[in-house]
């Protein structure tokens, strides 16, 4: 009642006349001065709190200085007035659509001096729920409005870091949640604050919060805590180094139920491979593996925990029931310089039982990680179980697998081993049928099989990576002669890769005549390309099936372009199998709607002309009239149109999957694909290859057939190899010169040593002579001590010094005994003065 009466009196005024809101706010603001009673100040703050929503500008103009004084003087003493003052300040600084400028002006006034902010950080240590909660809300609002200013004050606050960490330990859920949001805003783009909080124990507190929330199975609290950990580590090498020194990296694996001490030969427990997934768990696990991938990329493969993380990512992507986006993320986080032994790690893949809604899973035969990776890229997830569905997620996963394969085969010996495994063995002369070779050799069928087109397309991408910049691999590839009758469908539930065996068990092989020798891959590609062109010519331009034929044709043309580059023998074999006619006809039948296929045909024709250096029926002189008849300008224009096509320009280093245009299906009358359906046309490796060599081919089209082109002698890759070898030779020559210089210095030292040894020998000889003289002088009875010293081979100054000493001795002795022993002294004197000797 006292509070109500005081508030009523304050609002009524002394005479009881009605007052305006501005007058009321002015009078209430006057009561905030330190000279009034605490109860009056409390009543005034509570009244101003109620007026703030509707009269924010007046309250801020009149009461803001007084509220700051109350905050600094009374908030710690009286929780009620502190809570009311904090909430009022938060309302004044809170930004909404209508009062954004006003809220920012109030924020700037609050942050004009550092003392109010220091008071707020000190109030975080208050155990009162309302004080702590309101303080967190006000600090969060100030950080949203002027983050850098608050961060600067935090670094100068006496108890800033300890108070923030203390809030994390609060067991009240709402305080804990708000404190995590506060830390996220506080550490944003501030490496210094990130370091301060990390060394104050923020990592341990955040992981403790995640553990209390049931790990990745938890809700939004676990998500915010993991985001906070990510914010403390990302772009902060100091915190990353500190984090590795703790035991927390193993906790990341434990959160995913992956054993952190698992050896490479040990199998992964089924609890990790088969888990129950929901949307919240997907988000939490995505944050965990994002942190693990960040630690791998910042330290590379040298960190002790990197191999464990890489094994975890490999198992998660290739042998678990994790959602497709999570598998894609795990593959993309693998390091570019992948040194993990994919061929030596044995996985146990799983496949969902149909019509069980993912509740039952079948365990497949163990296979190497490389086998499963190739199978995933070529046929899709779960051994091609959903290969007919070409959603964006599934294509992104397969493209990520292709990228990992590209990184793995960077070493020349690995490429050669895989290509050699597809060639016929010397013992049986029968080629091994691998998923990669199987997909490459699939013959085009009409009506076209969309799933087979995608498999063949990915197979060409993988095979191109094996041949790129490797003359030895191209030579081995020319020796591959696959069996004419390949299986019509791949065996489900069985993984295999190069050199696994001559033929998969259960695959049906048609009988063929013994007289028919197997065709080479180039011959087979030429036939498939010709059949694809023939089937494409029978389709309408707006037909969905025609679009699939275009993809298949482009896949073959891209692979052939990369294979024939700087390989004259492959060019000769391609031309001998009728490849020239296959390329010329599409260029002649160009339409305005087509830009990709004619441009690729023109590019491949230029490669054949540029590198046709082997003797044969079709020479450069044979191709040159065809180029002139087609027109060099027209061929260059076709290649430029390809470069400007949206499907070509949209391909980037990170993603090759494009959204499927629904209008094509609508025009053809078929069912419109879903919004998530995607498609692929090119990969980044070919786009980069094209951009690097397009102008070389364009210049080569106009050269004389008898002229030796510079690119025929050495390709860009060969030039790079030669340059690197020259650098190696230069460095080795420099090292050899340094070694020769050291050898010369060593020989000079040997010469000096021999000279010193000779001098030592002379000195020893002189020493022997001196010893003999000394012995002879000692044998002489007439020789005194001074004469013996005089006869010794000593320095002149020693002799002179001894003479002076003798004279001094004579003078001293002579003064005393001159009269007594004159005769004896005279004898000694004559001896020392070199008279007797």
Coordinates of C-alpha atoms in Angstrom, one line a residue, residues 379-381 384-395 398 450-451 454 674 676-678:
X379 CA 26.1 -46.3 -58.5
X380 CA 25.0 -44.2 -55.6
X381 CA 24.2 -44.7 -52.0
X384 CA 22.8 -48.3 -56.0
X385 CA 19.6 -49.1 -54.2
X386 CA 18.2 -45.6 -54.9
X387 CA 20.1 -45.1 -58.2
X388 CA 16.9 -44.2 -60.0
X389 CA 16.3 -41.1 -57.8
X390 CA 18.6 -38.3 -58.9
X391 CA 17.9 -35.8 -56.1
X392 CA 20.3 -32.9 -55.5
X393 CA 21.3 -34.5 -52.2
X394 CA 22.2 -37.8 -53.7
X395 CA 24.2 -36.2 -56.6
X398 CA 28.3 -38.8 -55.4
X450 CA 18.5 -42.5 -66.8
X451 CA 20.3 -44.3 -64.0
X454 CA 24.3 -41.0 -64.5
X674 CA 10.5 -32.5 -57.6
X676 CA 15.2 -31.2 -55.2
X677 CA 16.0 -33.0 -58.4
X678 CA 19.4 -32.1 -59.9

